[in-house]
């Protein structure tokens, strides 16, 4: 894909340590994460802090069993969404991937969403 798209750069590095590749990546408008790690919300959050423009979008694929195989998937998804929110990653939509993938969900949201305009006083 990177061969045909000049704005896509493959990076072979640990996503949990963005300081190792920060000099290679400019600020971006969107982050897609499918890392299947127990701390994937933290990984998305720290990469957003380094690279995601204010108001930029993120998409994270959450595999519940990679985070906590003993908990109900819905509880794992709720915990991960809460962690994202605490890192200024405001979720806009969450969709489970059933029946195609068991115990998977995708969350789409905005990083540091701009404040809503207040209604003008009449």
CSV table of N, CA and C in Angstrom, one decimal:
chain,number,residue,atom,x,y,z
A,1,UNK,N,0.8,-1.2,0.0
A,1,UNK,CA,0.0,0.0,0.0
A,1,UNK,C,0.9,1.3,0.0
A,2,UNK,N,2.0,1.2,0.8
A,2,UNK,CA,2.8,2.4,0.9
A,2,UNK,C,3.5,2.8,-0.5
A,3,UNK,N,3.7,1.8,-1.3
A,3,UNK,CA,4.3,2.0,-2.6
A,3,UNK,C,3.4,2.9,-3.5
A,4,UNK,N,2.1,2.7,-3.4
A,4,UNK,CA,1.1,3.5,-4.3
A,4,UNK,C,0.6,4.7,-3.6
A,5,UNK,N,0.9,4.9,-2.3
A,5,UNK,CA,0.4,6.1,-1.6
A,5,UNK,C,1.5,6.8,-0.9
A,6,UNK,N,1.9,8.0,-1.5
A,6,UNK,CA,3.0,8.7,-0.9
A,6,UNK,C,2.8,9.3,0.5
A,7,UNK,N,1.6,9.3,1.0
A,7,UNK,CA,1.3,9.8,2.3
A,7,UNK,C,1.2,8.7,3.4
A,8,UNK,N,1.6,7.5,3.0
A,8,UNK,CA,1.6,6.4,3.9
A,8,UNK,C,3.1,5.9,4.1
A,9,UNK,N,3.5,5.9,5.3
A,9,UNK,CA,4.9,5.5,5.6
A,9,UNK,C,4.9,4.3,6.5
A,10,UNK,N,5.4,3.1,6.1
A,10,UNK,CA,5.5,2.0,7.0
A,10,UNK,C,6.6,2.2,8.0
A,11,UNK,N,6.3,1.9,9.3
A,11,UNK,CA,7.3,2.1,10.4
A,11,UNK,C,7.3,0.7,11.1
A,12,UNK,N,8.5,0.1,11.1
A,12,UNK,CA,8.7,-1.1,11.8
A,12,UNK,C,9.3,-0.8,13.2
A,13,UNK,N,8.4,-0.6,14.1
A,13,UNK,CA,8.9,-0.2,15.4
A,13,UNK,C,7.8,-0.5,16.4
A,14,UNK,N,8.1,-0.4,17.7
A,14,UNK,CA,7.1,-0.7,18.8
A,14,UNK,C,6.2,0.5,19.0
A,15,UNK,N,4.9,0.4,18.7
A,15,UNK,CA,4.0,1.5,18.8
A,15,UNK,C,3.9,2.0,20.2
A,16,UNK,N,4.3,1.2,21.2
A,16,UNK,CA,4.2,1.7,22.6
A,16,UNK,C,5.3,2.6,22.9
A,17,UNK,N,6.3,2.9,22.0
A,17,UNK,CA,7.4,3.8,22.3
A,17,UNK,C,7.5,4.8,21.1
A,18,UNK,N,6.6,5.7,20.9
A,18,UNK,CA,6.6,6.6,19.8
A,18,UNK,C,7.8,7.5,19.8
A,19,UNK,N,8.4,7.7,20.9
A,19,UNK,CA,9.6,8.6,21.0
A,19,UNK,C,10.7,8.0,20.1
A,20,UNK,N,10.7,6.7,19.8
A,20,UNK,CA,11.7,6.1,19.0
A,20,UNK,C,11.5,6.4,17.5
A,21,UNK,N,10.3,6.8,17.1
A,21,UNK,CA,10.1,7.1,15.7
A,21,UNK,C,9.5,8.5,15.5
A,22,UNK,N,9.5,9.3,16.5
A,22,UNK,CA,8.8,10.6,16.4
A,22,UNK,C,9.5,11.5,15.3
A,23,UNK,N,10.8,11.3,15.1
A,23,UNK,CA,11.4,12.2,14.1
A,23,UNK,C,11.1,11.8,12.6
A,24,UNK,N,10.4,10.7,12.5
A,24,UNK,CA,10.0,10.2,11.1
A,24,UNK,C,8.6,10.6,10.7
A,25,UNK,N,7.8,11.0,11.7
A,25,UNK,CA,6.3,11.2,11.5
A,25,UNK,C,6.0,12.6,11.8
A,26,UNK,N,5.2,13.2,10.9
A,26,UNK,CA,4.7,14.6,11.1
A,26,UNK,C,3.4,14.5,11.8
A,27,UNK,N,2.7,15.6,12.1
A,27,UNK,CA,1.4,15.6,12.7
A,27,UNK,C,0.4,15.0,11.6
A,28,UNK,N,-0.6,14.3,12.1
A,28,UNK,CA,-1.5,13.6,11.2
A,28,UNK,C,-2.9,14.0,11.5
A,29,UNK,N,-3.9,13.7,10.6
A,29,UNK,CA,-5.3,14.0,10.9
A,29,UNK,C,-6.0,12.7,11.4
A,30,UNK,N,-5.4,11.6,11.3
A,30,UNK,CA,-6.1,10.3,11.7
A,30,UNK,C,-5.1,9.3,12.1
A,31,UNK,N,-5.5,8.5,13.1
A,31,UNK,CA,-4.7,7.3,13.6
A,31,UNK,C,-5.6,6.1,13.5
A,32,UNK,N,-5.1,5.0,13.0
A,32,UNK,CA,-5.7,3.7,13.0
A,32,UNK,C,-4.9,2.8,13.8
A,33,UNK,N,-5.5,2.1,14.8
A,33,UNK,CA,-4.7,1.2,15.7
A,33,UNK,C,-5.4,-0.1,15.8
A,34,UNK,N,-4.7,-1.2,15.4
A,34,UNK,CA,-5.1,-2.5,15.6
A,34,UNK,C,-3.9,-3.3,16.1
A,35,UNK,N,-3.6,-3.0,17.4
A,35,UNK,CA,-2.3,-3.5,17.9
A,35,UNK,C,-2.5,-4.8,18.8
A,36,UNK,N,-3.7,-5.1,19.3
A,36,UNK,CA,-4.0,-6.3,20.1
A,36,UNK,C,-3.0,-6.4,21.3
A,37,UNK,N,-2.9,-5.4,22.0
A,37,UNK,CA,-2.0,-5.4,23.2
A,37,UNK,C,-2.9,-5.1,24.5
A,38,UNK,N,-2.5,-5.6,25.6
A,38,UNK,CA,-3.3,-5.3,26.8
A,38,UNK,C,-3.4,-3.8,27.1
A,39,UNK,N,-2.4,-3.0,26.7
A,39,UNK,CA,-2.4,-1.5,27.0
A,39,UNK,C,-2.6,-0.7,25.7
A,40,UNK,N,-3.5,-1.3,24.8
A,40,UNK,CA,-3.7,-0.6,23.5
A,40,UNK,C,-4.3,0.8,23.7
A,41,UNK,N,-5.1,1.0,24.6
A,41,UNK,CA,-5.7,2.4,24.8
A,41,UNK,C,-4.6,3.4,25.2
A,42,UNK,N,-3.7,3.0,26.0
A,42,UNK,CA,-2.5,3.8,26.3
A,42,UNK,C,-1.7,4.1,25.1
A,43,UNK,N,-1.5,3.0,24.3
A,43,UNK,CA,-0.7,3.2,23.1
A,43,UNK,C,-1.3,4.2,22.1
A,44,UNK,N,-2.6,4.1,22.0
A,44,UNK,CA,-3.3,5.1,21.1
A,44,UNK,C,-3.2,6.5,21.7
A,45,UNK,N,-3.4,6.6,23.0
A,45,UNK,CA,-3.3,7.9,23.7
A,45,UNK,C,-2.0,8.5,23.5
A,46,UNK,N,-0.9,7.8,23.7
A,46,UNK,CA,0.4,8.4,23.7
A,46,UNK,C,0.8,8.8,22.2
A,47,UNK,N,0.4,7.9,21.3
A,47,UNK,CA,0.6,8.3,19.9
A,47,UNK,C,-0.2,9.5,19.5
A,48,UNK,N,-1.4,9.6,20.0
A,48,UNK,CA,-2.2,10.8,19.7
A,48,UNK,C,-1.5,12.1,20.2
A,49,UNK,N,-0.9,12.0,21.4
A,49,UNK,CA,-0.2,13.1,22.0
A,49,UNK,C,0.9,13.6,21.2
A,50,UNK,N,1.6,12.6,20.6
A,50,UNK,CA,2.8,12.9,19.8
A,50,UNK,C,2.4,13.4,18.4
A,51,UNK,N,1.4,12.8,17.8
A,51,UNK,CA,1.2,12.9,16.3
A,51,UNK,C,-0.2,13.4,15.8
A,52,UNK,N,-1.2,13.3,16.6
A,52,UNK,CA,-2.6,13.6,16.1
A,52,UNK,C,-2.9,15.1,16.3
A,53,UNK,N,-3.3,15.7,15.2
A,53,UNK,CA,-3.8,17.1,15.3
A,53,UNK,C,-5.0,17.2,16.2
A,54,UNK,N,-5.1,18.4,16.9
A,54,UNK,CA,-6.3,18.7,17.6
A,54,UNK,C,-7.5,18.6,16.7
A,55,UNK,N,-8.5,17.8,17.1
A,55,UNK,CA,-9.7,17.6,16.3
A,55,UNK,C,-9.5,16.5,15.3
A,56,UNK,N,-8.4,15.8,15.4
A,56,UNK,CA,-8.1,14.7,14.5
A,56,UNK,C,-8.9,13.4,14.9
A,57,UNK,N,-9.0,12.5,14.1
A,57,UNK,CA,-9.8,11.3,14.3
A,57,UNK,C,-8.9,10.1,14.7
A,58,UNK,N,-9.5,9.2,15.4
A,58,UNK,CA,-8.8,7.9,15.7
A,58,UNK,C,-9.8,6.8,15.5
A,59,UNK,N,-9.3,5.6,15.1
A,59,UNK,CA,-10.0,4.4,15.0
A,59,UNK,C,-9.2,3.3,15.7
A,60,UNK,N,-9.8,2.7,16.6
A,60,UNK,CA,-9.1,1.6,17.4
A,60,UNK,C,-10.0,0.3,17.3
A,61,UNK,N,-9.3,-0.7,17.0
A,61,UNK,CA,-9.9,-2.1,17.0
A,61,UNK,C,-9.5,-2.7,18.3
A,62,UNK,N,-10.6,-3.1,19.1
A,62,UNK,CA,-10.3,-3.6,20.4
A,62,UNK,C,-10.7,-5.1,20.4
A,63,UNK,N,-9.7,-6.0,20.8
A,63,UNK,CA,-10.0,-7.4,20.9
A,63,UNK,C,-10.0,-7.7,22.4
A,64,UNK,N,-11.2,-7.9,22.9
A,64,UNK,CA,-11.4,-8.1,24.4
A,64,UNK,C,-10.5,-9.1,25.0
A,65,UNK,N,-10.3,-10.2,24.4
A,65,UNK,CA,-9.5,-11.3,25.0
A,65,UNK,C,-8.0,-11.0,25.1
A,66,UNK,N,-7.5,-10.0,24.3
A,66,UNK,CA,-6.1,-9.6,24.4
A,66,UNK,C,-5.9,-8.7,25.6
A,67,UNK,N,-7.0,-8.1,26.1
A,67,UNK,CA,-6.9,-7.2,27.2
A,67,UNK,C,-7.2,-7.9,28.5
A,68,UNK,N,-8.3,-8.7,28.6
A,68,UNK,CA,-8.7,-9.4,29.8
A,68,UNK,C,-9.5,-10.6,29.4
A,69,UNK,N,-9.0,-11.7,29.3
A,69,UNK,CA,-9.7,-12.9,28.8
A,69,UNK,C,-10.7,-13.4,29.9
A,70,UNK,N,-10.7,-12.9,31.1
A,70,UNK,CA,-11.6,-13.4,32.2
A,70,UNK,C,-12.8,-12.5,32.3
A,71,UNK,N,-12.8,-11.3,31.7
A,71,UNK,CA,-14.0,-10.4,31.8
A,71,UNK,C,-14.9,-10.5,30.6
A,72,UNK,N,-16.1,-10.1,30.8
A,72,UNK,CA,-17.1,-10.0,29.7
A,72,UNK,C,-16.6,-9.0,28.7
A,73,UNK,N,-16.7,-9.3,27.4
A,73,UNK,CA,-16.2,-8.4,26.4
A,73,UNK,C,-16.8,-7.0,26.5
A,74,UNK,N,-18.1,-6.9,26.9
A,74,UNK,CA,-18.7,-5.6,27.0
A,74,UNK,C,-18.1,-4.7,28.1
A,75,UNK,N,-17.7,-5.4,29.2
A,75,UNK,CA,-17.0,-4.7,30.3
A,75,UNK,C,-15.6,-4.2,29.9
A,76,UNK,N,-14.9,-5.1,29.1
A,76,UNK,CA,-13.6,-4.7,28.6
A,76,UNK,C,-13.7,-3.5,27.7
A,77,UNK,N,-14.7,-3.5,26.8
A,77,UNK,CA,-14.9,-2.4,25.8
A,77,UNK,C,-15.2,-1.1,26.6
A,78,UNK,N,-16.0,-1.2,27.6
A,78,UNK,CA,-16.4,0.0,28.4
A,78,UNK,C,-15.1,0.6,29.1
A,79,UNK,N,-14.3,-0.3,29.7
A,79,UNK,CA,-13.1,0.1,30.4
A,79,UNK,C,-12.1,0.8,29.4
A,80,UNK,N,-12.0,0.2,28.2
A,80,UNK,CA,-11.1,0.8,27.2
A,80,UNK,C,-11.6,2.2,26.7
A,81,UNK,N,-12.9,2.3,26.5
A,81,UNK,CA,-13.5,3.6,26.1
A,81,UNK,C,-13.3,4.6,27.2
A,82,UNK,N,-13.4,4.2,28.5
A,82,UNK,CA,-13.2,5.2,29.6
A,82,UNK,C,-11.7,5.6,29.6
A,83,UNK,N,-10.8,4.7,29.4
A,83,UNK,CA,-9.3,5.1,29.3
A,83,UNK,C,-9.1,6.1,28.2
A,84,UNK,N,-9.7,5.8,27.0
A,84,UNK,CA,-9.5,6.7,25.9
A,84,UNK,C,-10.0,8.1,26.2
A,85,UNK,N,-11.2,8.2,26.9
A,85,UNK,CA,-11.8,9.5,27.3
A,85,UNK,C,-10.9,10.2,28.2
A,86,UNK,N,-10.2,9.5,29.1
A,86,UNK,CA,-9.3,10.1,30.1
A,86,UNK,C,-8.1,10.7,29.4
A,87,UNK,N,-7.8,10.3,28.2
A,87,UNK,CA,-6.7,10.8,27.4
A,87,UNK,C,-7.1,11.8,26.3
A,88,UNK,N,-8.2,12.4,26.5
A,88,UNK,CA,-8.8,13.4,25.6
A,88,UNK,C,-9.1,12.8,24.2
A,89,UNK,N,-9.4,11.5,24.2
A,89,UNK,CA,-9.9,10.9,23.0
A,89,UNK,C,-11.4,10.6,23.2
A,90,UNK,N,-12.2,11.5,22.6
A,90,UNK,CA,-13.6,11.4,22.8
A,90,UNK,C,-14.2,10.4,21.8
A,91,UNK,N,-14.8,9.3,22.3
A,91,UNK,CA,-15.4,8.4,21.4
A,91,UNK,C,-16.7,8.9,20.8
A,92,UNK,N,-16.9,8.7,19.5
A,92,UNK,CA,-18.1,9.1,18.8
A,92,UNK,C,-19.0,7.9,18.5
A,93,UNK,N,-18.4,6.8,18.2
A,93,UNK,CA,-19.2,5.6,17.9
A,93,UNK,C,-18.4,4.3,18.2
A,94,UNK,N,-19.2,3.3,18.7
A,94,UNK,CA,-18.6,2.0,19.0
A,94,UNK,C,-19.4,1.0,18.3
A,95,UNK,N,-18.8,0.0,17.6
A,95,UNK,CA,-19.5,-1.0,16.9
A,95,UNK,C,-18.8,-2.3,17.2
A,96,UNK,N,-19.6,-3.4,17.5
A,96,UNK,CA,-19.1,-4.7,17.7
A,96,UNK,C,-19.0,-5.3,16.3
A,97,UNK,N,-18.0,-6.2,16.2
A,97,UNK,CA,-17.8,-6.9,14.9
A,97,UNK,C,-18.5,-8.2,14.7
A,98,UNK,N,-19.4,-8.5,15.7
A,98,UNK,CA,-20.2,-9.8,15.6
A,98,UNK,C,-21.1,-9.7,14.4
A,99,UNK,N,-21.3,-10.7,13.6
A,99,UNK,CA,-20.9,-12.1,13.8
A,99,UNK,C,-19.6,-12.4,13.1
A,100,UNK,N,-18.9,-11.4,12.6
A,100,UNK,CA,-17.7,-11.6,11.8
A,100,UNK,C,-16.5,-11.9,12.7
A,101,UNK,N,-16.3,-11.2,13.8
A,101,UNK,CA,-15.3,-11.5,14.7
A,101,UNK,C,-15.8,-11.5,16.1
A,102,UNK,N,-15.6,-12.5,16.9
A,102,UNK,CA,-16.1,-12.6,18.2
A,102,UNK,C,-15.3,-11.7,19.1
A,103,UNK,N,-16.0,-11.1,20.1
A,103,UNK,CA,-15.3,-10.3,21.1
A,103,UNK,C,-14.4,-9.2,20.6
A,104,UNK,N,-14.8,-8.6,19.5
A,104,UNK,CA,-14.1,-7.4,18.9
A,104,UNK,C,-15.0,-6.3,18.8
A,105,UNK,N,-14.5,-5.1,19.0
A,105,UNK,CA,-15.2,-3.8,18.7
A,105,UNK,C,-14.3,-2.8,18.1
A,106,UNK,N,-14.9,-1.9,17.4
A,106,UNK,CA,-14.2,-0.8,16.8
A,106,UNK,C,-14.7,0.5,17.4
A,107,UNK,N,-13.9,1.4,17.8
A,107,UNK,CA,-14.3,2.7,18.4
A,107,UNK,C,-13.7,3.7,17.5
A,108,UNK,N,-14.5,4.7,17.1
A,108,UNK,CA,-14.1,5.8,16.3
A,108,UNK,C,-14.4,7.1,17.2
A,109,UNK,N,-13.4,8.0,17.1
A,109,UNK,CA,-13.6,9.2,17.9
A,109,UNK,C,-12.7,10.3,17.5
A,110,UNK,N,-12.7,11.4,18.3
A,110,UNK,CA,-12.0,12.6,18.0
A,110,UNK,C,-11.0,12.9,19.1
A,111,UNK,N,-9.8,13.4,18.8
A,111,UNK,CA,-8.8,13.8,19.8
A,111,UNK,C,-9.0,15.3,20.1
A,112,UNK,N,-9.1,15.6,21.4
A,112,UNK,CA,-9.2,17.0,21.8
A,112,UNK,C,-10.3,17.8,20.9
A,113,UNK,N,-11.5,17.3,21.0
A,113,UNK,CA,-12.5,18.0,20.1
A,113,UNK,C,-12.6,19.4,20.4
A,114,UNK,N,-12.8,20.3,19.4
A,114,UNK,CA,-12.9,21.7,19.6
A,114,UNK,C,-14.2,22.0,20.5
A,115,UNK,N,-14.1,23.0,21.3
A,115,UNK,CA,-15.3,23.3,22.1
A,115,UNK,C,-16.5,23.7,21.2
A,116,UNK,N,-17.7,23.2,21.7
A,116,UNK,CA,-18.9,23.6,20.9
A,116,UNK,C,-19.2,25.1,21.0
A,117,UNK,N,-19.6,25.6,19.9
A,117,UNK,CA,-19.9,27.1,20.0
A,117,UNK,C,-21.1,27.3,20.8
A,118,UNK,N,-21.1,28.3,21.7
A,118,UNK,CA,-22.2,28.6,22.5
A,118,UNK,C,-23.2,29.4,21.7
A,119,UNK,N,-24.5,29.1,22.0
A,119,UNK,CA,-25.6,29.8,21.3
A,119,UNK,C,-25.5,31.3,21.7
A,120,UNK,N,-25.6,32.2,20.7
A,120,UNK,CA,-25.6,33.6,21.0
A,120,UNK,C,-26.8,34.1,21.7
A,121,UNK,N,-26.6,34.9,22.7
A,121,UNK,CA,-27.7,35.4,23.5
A,121,UNK,C,-28.6,36.3,22.6
A,122,UNK,N,-29.9,36.1,22.8
A,122,UNK,CA,-30.8,36.9,21.9
A,122,UNK,C,-31.1,38.3,22.5
